[in-house]
Coordinates of C-alpha atoms and ligand atoms in Angstrom, one line a residue:
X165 CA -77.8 -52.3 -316.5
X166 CA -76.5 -55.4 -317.9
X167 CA -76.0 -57.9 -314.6
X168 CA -74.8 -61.6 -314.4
X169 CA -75.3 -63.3 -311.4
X170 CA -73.0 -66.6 -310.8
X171 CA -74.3 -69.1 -308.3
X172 CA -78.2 -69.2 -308.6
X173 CA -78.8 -70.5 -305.1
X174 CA -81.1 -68.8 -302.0
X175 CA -78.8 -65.6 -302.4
X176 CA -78.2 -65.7 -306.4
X177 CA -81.9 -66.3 -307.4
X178 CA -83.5 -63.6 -305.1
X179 CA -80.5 -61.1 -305.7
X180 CA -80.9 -61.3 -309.9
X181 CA -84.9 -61.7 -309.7
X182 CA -85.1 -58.2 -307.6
X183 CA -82.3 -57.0 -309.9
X184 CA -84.2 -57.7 -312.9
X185 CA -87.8 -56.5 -310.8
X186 CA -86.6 -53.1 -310.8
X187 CA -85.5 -53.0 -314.7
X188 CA -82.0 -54.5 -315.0
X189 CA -81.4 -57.4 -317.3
X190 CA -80.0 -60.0 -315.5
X191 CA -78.5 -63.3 -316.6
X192 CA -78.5 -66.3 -313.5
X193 CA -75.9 -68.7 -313.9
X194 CA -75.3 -72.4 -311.9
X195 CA -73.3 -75.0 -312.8
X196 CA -76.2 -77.4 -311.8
X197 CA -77.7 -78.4 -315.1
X198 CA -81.3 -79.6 -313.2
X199 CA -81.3 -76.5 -311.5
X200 CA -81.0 -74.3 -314.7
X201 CA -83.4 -76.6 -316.5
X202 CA -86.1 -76.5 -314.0
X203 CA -85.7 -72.5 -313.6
X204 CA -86.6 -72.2 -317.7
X205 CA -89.4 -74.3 -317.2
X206 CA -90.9 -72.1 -314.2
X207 CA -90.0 -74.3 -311.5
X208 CA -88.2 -72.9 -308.5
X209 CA -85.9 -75.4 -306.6
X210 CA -86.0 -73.4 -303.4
X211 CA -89.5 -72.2 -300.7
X212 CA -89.1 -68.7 -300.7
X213 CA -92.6 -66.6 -300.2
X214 CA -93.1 -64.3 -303.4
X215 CA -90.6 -65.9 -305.2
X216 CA -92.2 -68.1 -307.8
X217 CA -94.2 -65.3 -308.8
X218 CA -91.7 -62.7 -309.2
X219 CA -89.5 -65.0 -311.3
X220 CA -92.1 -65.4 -313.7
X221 CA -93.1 -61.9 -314.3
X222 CA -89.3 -61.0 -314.9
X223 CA -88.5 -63.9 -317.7
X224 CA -91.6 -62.9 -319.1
X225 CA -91.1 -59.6 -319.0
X226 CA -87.7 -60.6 -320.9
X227 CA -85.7 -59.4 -318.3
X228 CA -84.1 -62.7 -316.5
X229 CA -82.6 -65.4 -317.9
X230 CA -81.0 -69.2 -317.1
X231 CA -77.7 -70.2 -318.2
X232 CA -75.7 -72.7 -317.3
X233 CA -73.0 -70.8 -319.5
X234 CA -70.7 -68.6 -317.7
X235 CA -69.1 -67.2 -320.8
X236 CA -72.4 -65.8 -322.0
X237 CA -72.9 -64.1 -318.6
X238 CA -69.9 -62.5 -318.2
X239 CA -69.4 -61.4 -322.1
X240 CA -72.8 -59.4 -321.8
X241 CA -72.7 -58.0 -318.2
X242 CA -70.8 -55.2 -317.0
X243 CA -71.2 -56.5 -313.5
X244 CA -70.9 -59.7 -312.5
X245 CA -72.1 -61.2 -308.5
X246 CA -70.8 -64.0 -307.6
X247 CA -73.2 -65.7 -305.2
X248 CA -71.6 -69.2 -304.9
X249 CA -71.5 -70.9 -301.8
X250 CA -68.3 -70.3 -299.0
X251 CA -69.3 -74.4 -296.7
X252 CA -67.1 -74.9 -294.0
X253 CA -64.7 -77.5 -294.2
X254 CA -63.8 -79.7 -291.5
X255 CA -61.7 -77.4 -289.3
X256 CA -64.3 -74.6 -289.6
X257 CA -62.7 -72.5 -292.0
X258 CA -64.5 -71.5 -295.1
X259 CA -64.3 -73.6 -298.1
X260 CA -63.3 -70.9 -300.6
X261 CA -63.1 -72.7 -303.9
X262 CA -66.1 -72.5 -305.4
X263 CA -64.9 -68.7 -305.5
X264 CA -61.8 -69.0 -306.9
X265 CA -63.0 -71.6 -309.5
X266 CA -66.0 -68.9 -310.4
X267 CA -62.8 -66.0 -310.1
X268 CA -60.7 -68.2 -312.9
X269 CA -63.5 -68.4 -315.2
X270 CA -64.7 -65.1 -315.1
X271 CA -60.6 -64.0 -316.0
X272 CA -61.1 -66.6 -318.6
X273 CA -64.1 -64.8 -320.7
X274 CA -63.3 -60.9 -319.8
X275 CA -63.5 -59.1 -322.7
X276 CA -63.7 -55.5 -321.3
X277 CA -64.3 -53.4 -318.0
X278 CA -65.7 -55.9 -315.5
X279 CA -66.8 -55.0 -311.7
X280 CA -66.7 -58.1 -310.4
X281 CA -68.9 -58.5 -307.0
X282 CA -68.7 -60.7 -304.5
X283 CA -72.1 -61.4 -302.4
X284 CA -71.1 -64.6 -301.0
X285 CA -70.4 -64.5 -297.2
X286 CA -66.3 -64.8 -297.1
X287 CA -63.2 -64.1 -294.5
X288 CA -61.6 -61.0 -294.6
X289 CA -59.0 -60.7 -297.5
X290 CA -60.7 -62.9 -299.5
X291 CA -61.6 -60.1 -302.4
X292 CA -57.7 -59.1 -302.5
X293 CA -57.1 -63.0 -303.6
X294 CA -60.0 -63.0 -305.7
X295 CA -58.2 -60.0 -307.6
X296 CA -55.3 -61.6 -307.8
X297 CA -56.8 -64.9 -309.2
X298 CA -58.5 -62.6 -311.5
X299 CA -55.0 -61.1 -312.1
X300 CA -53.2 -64.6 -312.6
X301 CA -55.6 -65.7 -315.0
X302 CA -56.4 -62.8 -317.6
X303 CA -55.0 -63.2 -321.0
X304 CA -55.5 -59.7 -322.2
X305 CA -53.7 -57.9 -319.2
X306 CA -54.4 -54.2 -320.5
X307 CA -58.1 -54.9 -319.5
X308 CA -59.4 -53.1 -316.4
X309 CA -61.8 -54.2 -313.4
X310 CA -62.4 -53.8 -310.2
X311 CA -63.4 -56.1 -307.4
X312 CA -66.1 -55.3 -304.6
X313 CA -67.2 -56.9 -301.7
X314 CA -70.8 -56.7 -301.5
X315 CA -72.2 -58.8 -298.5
X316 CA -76.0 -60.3 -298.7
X317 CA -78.1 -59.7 -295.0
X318 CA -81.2 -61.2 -296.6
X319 CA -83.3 -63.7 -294.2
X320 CA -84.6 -66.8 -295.9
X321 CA -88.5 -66.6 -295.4
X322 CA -88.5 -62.8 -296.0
X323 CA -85.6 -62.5 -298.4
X324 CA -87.2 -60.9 -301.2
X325 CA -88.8 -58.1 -298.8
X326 CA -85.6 -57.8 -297.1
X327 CA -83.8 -57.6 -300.9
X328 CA -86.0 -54.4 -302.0
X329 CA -86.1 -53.1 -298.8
X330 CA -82.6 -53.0 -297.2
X331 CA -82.0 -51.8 -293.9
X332 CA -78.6 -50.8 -295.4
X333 CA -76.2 -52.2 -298.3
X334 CA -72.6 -52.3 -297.6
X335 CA -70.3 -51.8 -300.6
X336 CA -66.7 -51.3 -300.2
X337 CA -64.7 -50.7 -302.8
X338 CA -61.2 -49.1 -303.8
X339 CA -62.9 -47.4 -307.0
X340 CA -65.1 -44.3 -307.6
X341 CA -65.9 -45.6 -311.1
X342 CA -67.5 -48.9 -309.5
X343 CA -68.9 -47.0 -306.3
X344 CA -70.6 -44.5 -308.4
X345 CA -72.2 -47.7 -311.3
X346 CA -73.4 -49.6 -308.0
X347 CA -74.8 -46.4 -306.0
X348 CA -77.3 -46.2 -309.3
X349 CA -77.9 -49.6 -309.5
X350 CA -78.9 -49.5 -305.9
X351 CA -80.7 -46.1 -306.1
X352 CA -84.2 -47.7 -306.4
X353 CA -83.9 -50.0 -303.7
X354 CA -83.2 -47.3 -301.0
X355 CA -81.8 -48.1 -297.9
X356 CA -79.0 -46.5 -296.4
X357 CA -75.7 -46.8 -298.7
X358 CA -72.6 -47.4 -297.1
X359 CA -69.1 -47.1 -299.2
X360 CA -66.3 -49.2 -296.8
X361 CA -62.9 -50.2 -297.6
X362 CA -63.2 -53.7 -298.6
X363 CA -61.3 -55.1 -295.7
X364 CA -64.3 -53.6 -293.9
X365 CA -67.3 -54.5 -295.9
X366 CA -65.9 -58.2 -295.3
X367 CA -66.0 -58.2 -291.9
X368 CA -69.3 -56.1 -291.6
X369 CA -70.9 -59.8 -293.0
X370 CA -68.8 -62.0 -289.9
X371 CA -69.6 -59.6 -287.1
X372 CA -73.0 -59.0 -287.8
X373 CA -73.7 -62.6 -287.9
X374 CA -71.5 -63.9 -285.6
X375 CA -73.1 -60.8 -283.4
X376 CA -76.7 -62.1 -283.9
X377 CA -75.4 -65.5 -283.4
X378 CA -74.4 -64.3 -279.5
X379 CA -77.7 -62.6 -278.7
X380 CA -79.2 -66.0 -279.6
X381 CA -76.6 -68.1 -277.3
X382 CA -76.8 -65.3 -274.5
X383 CA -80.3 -66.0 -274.2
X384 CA -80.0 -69.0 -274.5
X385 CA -77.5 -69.3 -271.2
X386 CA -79.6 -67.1 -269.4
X387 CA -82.7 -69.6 -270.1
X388 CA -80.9 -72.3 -268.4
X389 CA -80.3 -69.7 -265.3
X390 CA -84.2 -69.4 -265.3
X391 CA -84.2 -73.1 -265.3
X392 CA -82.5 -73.3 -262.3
X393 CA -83.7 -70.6 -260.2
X394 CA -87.3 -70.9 -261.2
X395 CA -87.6 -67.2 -263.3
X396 CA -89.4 -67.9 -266.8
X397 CA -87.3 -66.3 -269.7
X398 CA -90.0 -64.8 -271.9
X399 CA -90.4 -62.3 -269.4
X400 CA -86.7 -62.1 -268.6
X401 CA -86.2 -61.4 -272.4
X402 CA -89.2 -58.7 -272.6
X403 CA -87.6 -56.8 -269.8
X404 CA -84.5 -56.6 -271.4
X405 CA -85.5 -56.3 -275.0
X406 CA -87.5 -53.7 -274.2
X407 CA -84.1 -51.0 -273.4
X408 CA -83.2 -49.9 -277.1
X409 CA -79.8 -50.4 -276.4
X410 CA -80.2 -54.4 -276.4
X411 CA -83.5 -54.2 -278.6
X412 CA -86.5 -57.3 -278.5
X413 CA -85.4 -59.4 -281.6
X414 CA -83.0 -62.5 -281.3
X415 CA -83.8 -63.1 -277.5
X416 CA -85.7 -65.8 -278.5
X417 CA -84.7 -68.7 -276.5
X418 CA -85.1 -72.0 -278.0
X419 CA -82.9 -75.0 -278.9
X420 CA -80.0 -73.3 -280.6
X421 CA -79.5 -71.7 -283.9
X422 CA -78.9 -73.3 -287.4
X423 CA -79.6 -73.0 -290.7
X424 CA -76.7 -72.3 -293.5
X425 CA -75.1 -69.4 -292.2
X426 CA -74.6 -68.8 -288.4
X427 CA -72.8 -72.0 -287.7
X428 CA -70.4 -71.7 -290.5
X429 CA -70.0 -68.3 -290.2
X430 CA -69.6 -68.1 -286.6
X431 CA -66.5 -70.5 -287.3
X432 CA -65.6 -68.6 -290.2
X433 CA -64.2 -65.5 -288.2
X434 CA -63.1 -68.0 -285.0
X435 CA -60.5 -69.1 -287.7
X436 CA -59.8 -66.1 -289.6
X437 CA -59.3 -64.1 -286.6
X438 CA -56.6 -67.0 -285.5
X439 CA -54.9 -66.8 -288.5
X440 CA -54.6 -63.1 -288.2
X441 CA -53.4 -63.0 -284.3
X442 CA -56.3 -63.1 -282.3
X443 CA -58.0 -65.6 -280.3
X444 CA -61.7 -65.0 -280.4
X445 CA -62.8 -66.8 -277.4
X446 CA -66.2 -65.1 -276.7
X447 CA -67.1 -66.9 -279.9
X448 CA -65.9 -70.2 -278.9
X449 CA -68.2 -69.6 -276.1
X450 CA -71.0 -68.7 -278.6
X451 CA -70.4 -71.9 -280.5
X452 CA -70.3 -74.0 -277.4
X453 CA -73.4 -73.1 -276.1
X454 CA -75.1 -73.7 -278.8
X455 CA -74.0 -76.7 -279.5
X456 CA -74.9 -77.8 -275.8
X457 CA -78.6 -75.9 -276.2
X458 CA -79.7 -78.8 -278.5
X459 CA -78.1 -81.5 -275.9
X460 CA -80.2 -80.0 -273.0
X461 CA -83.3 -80.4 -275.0
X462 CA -82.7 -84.0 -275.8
X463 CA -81.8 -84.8 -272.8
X464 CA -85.3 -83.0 -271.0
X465 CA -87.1 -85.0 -273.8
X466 CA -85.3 -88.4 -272.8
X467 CA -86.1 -86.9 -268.6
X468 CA -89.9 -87.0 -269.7
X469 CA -90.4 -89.7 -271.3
X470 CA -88.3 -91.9 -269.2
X471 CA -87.9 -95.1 -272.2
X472 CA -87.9 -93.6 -275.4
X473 CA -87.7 -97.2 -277.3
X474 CA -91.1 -98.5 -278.9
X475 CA -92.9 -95.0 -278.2
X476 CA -94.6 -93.2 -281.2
X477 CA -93.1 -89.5 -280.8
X478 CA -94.4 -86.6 -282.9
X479 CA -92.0 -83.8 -284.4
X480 CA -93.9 -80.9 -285.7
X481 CA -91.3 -78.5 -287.8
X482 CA -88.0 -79.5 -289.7
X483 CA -86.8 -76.6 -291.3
X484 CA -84.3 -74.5 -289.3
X485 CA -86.4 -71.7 -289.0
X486 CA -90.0 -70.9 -290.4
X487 CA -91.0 -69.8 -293.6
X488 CA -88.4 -71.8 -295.2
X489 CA -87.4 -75.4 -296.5
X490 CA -84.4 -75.0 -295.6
X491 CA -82.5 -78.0 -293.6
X492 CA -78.7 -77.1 -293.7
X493 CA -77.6 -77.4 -289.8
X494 CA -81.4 -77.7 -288.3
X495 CA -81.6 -78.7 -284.9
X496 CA -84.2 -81.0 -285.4
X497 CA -81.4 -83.5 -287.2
X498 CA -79.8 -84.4 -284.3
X499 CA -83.1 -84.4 -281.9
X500 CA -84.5 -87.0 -284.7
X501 CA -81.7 -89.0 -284.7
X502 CA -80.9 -89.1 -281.3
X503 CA -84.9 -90.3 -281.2
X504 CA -84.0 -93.3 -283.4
X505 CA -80.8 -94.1 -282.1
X506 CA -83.5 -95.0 -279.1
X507 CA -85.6 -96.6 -281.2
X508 CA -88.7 -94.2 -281.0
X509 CA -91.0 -94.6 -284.0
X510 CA -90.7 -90.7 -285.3
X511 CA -94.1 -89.2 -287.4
X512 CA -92.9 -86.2 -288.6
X513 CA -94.5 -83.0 -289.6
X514 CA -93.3 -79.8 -292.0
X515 CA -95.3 -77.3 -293.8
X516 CA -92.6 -77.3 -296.5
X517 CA -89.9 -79.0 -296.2
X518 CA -90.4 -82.9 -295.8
X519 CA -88.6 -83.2 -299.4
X520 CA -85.7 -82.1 -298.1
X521 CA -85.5 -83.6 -295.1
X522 CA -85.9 -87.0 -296.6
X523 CA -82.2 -86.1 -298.2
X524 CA -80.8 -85.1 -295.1
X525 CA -82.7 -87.5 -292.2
X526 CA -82.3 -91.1 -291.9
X527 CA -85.1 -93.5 -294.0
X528 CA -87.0 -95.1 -291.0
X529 CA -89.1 -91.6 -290.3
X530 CA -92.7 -91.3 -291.5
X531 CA -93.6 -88.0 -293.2
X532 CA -97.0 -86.5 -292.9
X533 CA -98.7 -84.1 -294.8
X534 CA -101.1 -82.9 -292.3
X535 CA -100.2 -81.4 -288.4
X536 CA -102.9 -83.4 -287.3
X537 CA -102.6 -86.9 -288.8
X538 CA -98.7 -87.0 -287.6
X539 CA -100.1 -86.8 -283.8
X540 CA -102.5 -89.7 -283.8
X541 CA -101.8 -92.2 -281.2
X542 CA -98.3 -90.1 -280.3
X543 CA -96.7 -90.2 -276.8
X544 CA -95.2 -87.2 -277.5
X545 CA -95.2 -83.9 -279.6
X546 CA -92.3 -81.8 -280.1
X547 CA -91.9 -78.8 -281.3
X548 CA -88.6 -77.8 -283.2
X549 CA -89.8 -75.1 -285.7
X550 CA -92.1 -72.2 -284.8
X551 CA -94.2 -72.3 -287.6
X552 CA -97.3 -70.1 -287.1
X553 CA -99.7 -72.7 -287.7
X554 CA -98.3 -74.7 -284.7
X555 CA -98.8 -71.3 -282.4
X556 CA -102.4 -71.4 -283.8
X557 CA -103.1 -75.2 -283.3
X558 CA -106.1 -76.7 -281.6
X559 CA -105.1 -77.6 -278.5
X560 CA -108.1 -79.4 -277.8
X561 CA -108.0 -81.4 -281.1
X562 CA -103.9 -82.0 -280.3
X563 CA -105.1 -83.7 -276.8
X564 CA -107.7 -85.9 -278.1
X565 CA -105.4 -87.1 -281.1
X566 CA -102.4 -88.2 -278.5
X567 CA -102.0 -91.0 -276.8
X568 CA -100.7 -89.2 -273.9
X569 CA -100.8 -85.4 -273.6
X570 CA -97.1 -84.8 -273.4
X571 CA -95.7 -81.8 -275.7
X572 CA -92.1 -80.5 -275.1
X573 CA -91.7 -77.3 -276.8
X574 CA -88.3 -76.3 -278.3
X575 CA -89.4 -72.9 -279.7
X576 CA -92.0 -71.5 -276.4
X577 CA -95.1 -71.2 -278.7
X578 CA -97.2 -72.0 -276.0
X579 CA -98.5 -70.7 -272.5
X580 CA -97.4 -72.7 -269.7
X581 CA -100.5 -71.5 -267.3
X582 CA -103.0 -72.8 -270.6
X583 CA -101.2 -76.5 -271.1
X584 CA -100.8 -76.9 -267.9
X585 CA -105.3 -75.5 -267.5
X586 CA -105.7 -78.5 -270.4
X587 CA -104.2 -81.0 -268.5
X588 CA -100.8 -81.4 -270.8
X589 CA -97.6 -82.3 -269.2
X590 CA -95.7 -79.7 -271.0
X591 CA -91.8 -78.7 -271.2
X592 CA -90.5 -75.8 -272.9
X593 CA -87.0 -73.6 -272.6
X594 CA -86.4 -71.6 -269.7
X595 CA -89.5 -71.4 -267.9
Ligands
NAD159 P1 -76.7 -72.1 -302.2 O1 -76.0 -73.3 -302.0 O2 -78.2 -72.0 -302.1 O3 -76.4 -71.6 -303.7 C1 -75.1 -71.6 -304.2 C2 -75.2 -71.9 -305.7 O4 -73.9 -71.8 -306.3 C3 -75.6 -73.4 -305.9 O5 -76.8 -73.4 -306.7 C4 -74.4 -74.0 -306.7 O6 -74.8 -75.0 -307.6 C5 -73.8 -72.7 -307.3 N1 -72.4 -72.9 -307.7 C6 -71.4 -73.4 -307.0 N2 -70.3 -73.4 -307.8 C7 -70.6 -72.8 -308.9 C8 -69.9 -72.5 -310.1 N3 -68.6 -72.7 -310.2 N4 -70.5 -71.9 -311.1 C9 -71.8 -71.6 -311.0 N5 -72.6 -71.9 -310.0 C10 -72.0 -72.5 -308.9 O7 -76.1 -71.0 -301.3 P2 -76.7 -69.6 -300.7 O8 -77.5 -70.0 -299.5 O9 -77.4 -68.9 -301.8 O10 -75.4 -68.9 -300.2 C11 -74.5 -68.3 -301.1 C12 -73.6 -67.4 -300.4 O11 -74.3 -66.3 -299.8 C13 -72.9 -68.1 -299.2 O12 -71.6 -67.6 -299.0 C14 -73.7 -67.7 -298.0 O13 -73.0 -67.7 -296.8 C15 -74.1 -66.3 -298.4 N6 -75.4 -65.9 -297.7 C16 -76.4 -66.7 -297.6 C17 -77.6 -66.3 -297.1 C18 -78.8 -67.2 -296.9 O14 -79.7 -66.9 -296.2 N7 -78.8 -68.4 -297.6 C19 -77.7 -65.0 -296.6 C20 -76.6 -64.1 -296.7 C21 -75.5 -64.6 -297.3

């Protein structure tokens, strides 16, 4: 099938290179010129494993292609994505206008039956405006399309496993013309098709999110109950992951969730559910203990280390998560510049992401290349991204590098009983 993809960002890139992997031909569009320009000459702007080489086998295979040109897109494609971002703005609701602006254009340039997909992450109701945008715009109004909402669940670090290998794919749409294109265009990916109303498919994205968004803050509430009454939380969390009704993954307790989706879309549906009627205080709650999670971890840093000024401190992981470079809403932002605000000298350590925390972190940080060369001399390590090659660090090597064997663990990669055997002061969540 003939595919444009608008918006060639995390979700846009992975979404048209899997398209175009299993024998579409798929045309990526971004208004950012550098990006385009760097995607034709083979280099990918984002860290995503599998990704670089994927890309190249499909352009030059001749099936995926960079534009900057959303006329040429949407001319030669009968369906169109558009994977633009939906930021919050400052009262939590989502910034819809890189949608609309990407809804006017396509109107601008359809020349015949369109269906028009959006991927991005939006409030409930959005697709009924996009429609009407669509609607508004069109010169020739005799032409027909149809307008599906098509949520992305891909995980950053494993996105394209989780793109051609879907637990499910949620389509809902008002035609059977467009349910029956997209079933085949799906067909090789498997995965369990489900066809929704679109009102439905919308709020699939929010709930699911905001629903993993409240395992992670439950947990995170109950760690600070095992703080206080001397239980440890990893084995509070195996004994209740292990009942399939609550399941293992996302009792993780750590210092919060970030990255580009939960927080925004977490207060996303807070404010679309006020606007409809409804006051969604559990997710107030949700929001508010993750917001104090990272709070409580500075403030046990600042506990053991007493003065903070003058000390060298060590930070091992920026990203919000592992396995990507991704910095949007990481809780190691506020941890660092907290740390500064006290004057600690910060040495800072990520397996890929230093580049971009350099646009997002204040200048006065030094950036290591090497786990081990950021520790030397440090009064302190902590840890704010599980990485795995943090969980497999030498712990012998890590005390003989520090200054003073003090390591307070955000993420519990390590045994307390083993630190504590190697003579390290060690602090971690819940335990
Ligand atoms: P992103 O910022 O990485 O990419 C968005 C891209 O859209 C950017 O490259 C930007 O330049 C481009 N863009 C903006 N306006 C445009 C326009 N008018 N024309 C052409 N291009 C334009 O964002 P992302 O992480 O890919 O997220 C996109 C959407 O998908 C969001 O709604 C997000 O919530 C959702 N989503 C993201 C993830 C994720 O893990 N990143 C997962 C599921 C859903």
């Amino acid at each position: 099938m003939n595919i444009c993809v608008i918006g060639t960002g995390y979700v846009g890139l992975v979404t048209g290179t899997s398209l175009a992997e299993i024998g579409n031909s798929v045309i990526c569009i971004d208004n950012d010129e550098k990006k385009i320009k760097d995607l034709k000459n083979g280099k990918i702007p984002i860290y995503e494993p599998g990704l670089d080489e994927m890309v190249k086998k499909n352009v030059d295979e001749g099936r995926l292609v960079f534009t900057t040109e959303i006329k040429e897109g949407v001319v030669n494609s009968q369906i169109i994505f558009i994977c633009v971002s939906t930021p919050p703005r400052s009262d939590g609701r989502a910034d819809l206008s890189f949608v609309e602006n990407v809804a006017r254009s396509i109107a601008k340039h359809i020349n015949e039956y369109k269906i028009i997909i959006d991927k991005s992450t939006v409030p409930v109701e959005t697709s009924e405006k996009v429609e009407e945008t669509i609607k508004r715009n069109i010169k020739d109004k005799t032409i027909d399309f149809d307008v599906v909402s098509n949520p992305e669940f891909l995980r950053e670090g494993t996105a394209i496993y989780d793109t051609m290998h879907p637990d499910r794919i949620v389509i809902g749409v008002n035609s059977k013309k467009a349910a029956d294109i997209l079933d085949k265009l799906y067909k090789p990916l498997g995965g369990e098709l489900i066809i929704t109303n679109i009102k439905s498919a919308e709020i699939i994205k929010h709930a699911s999110n905001s629903f993993l968004a409240m395992k992670i803050s439950f947990i995170n509430a109950v760690s600070r109950i095992c703080e206080l009454s001397g239980a440890n939380i990893k084995e509070v969390a195996l004994g209740m992951g292990l009942d399939q009704r609550i399941g293992r993954r996302f009792l993780n307790a750590g210092i919060g969730y970030g990255g580009s989706c939960f927080p925004k879309d977490v207060s996303a549906f807070i404010k679309i559910s006020e606007e409809l009627g409804y006051d969604f205080n559990l997710l107030k709650s949700v929001e508010s203990v993750n917001k104090d999670q990272v709070q409580h971890f500075i403030k046990k840093i600042e506990k053991t280390l007493w003065i903070v000024k003058d000390k060298k401190i060590t930070v091992w992981g920026l990203a919000f998560k592992p396995d990507t470079d991704d910095m949007r809403n990481a809780p190691s932002i506020p941890i660092i510049e907290t740390l500064l605000k006290d004057c600690a000298k910060l040495h800072v350590y990520d397996p890929v992401s230093s580049e971009k925390a350099k646009e997002v972190l204040p200048d006065n940080i030094t950036y290591h290349d090497n786990m081990y060369d950021a520790l030397k001399g440090s009064e302190a390590l902590i840890i704010a991204t599980e990485w795995d090659e943090f969980k497999k660090a030498d712990l012998d090597k890590i005390k003989n590098l520090m200054s003073q064997p003090i390591v307070i663990d955000g993420r519990n990669i390590y045994d307390p009983l083993i630190m504590k055997e190697k003579g390290f002061i060690y602090t971690s969540i819940g335990r």
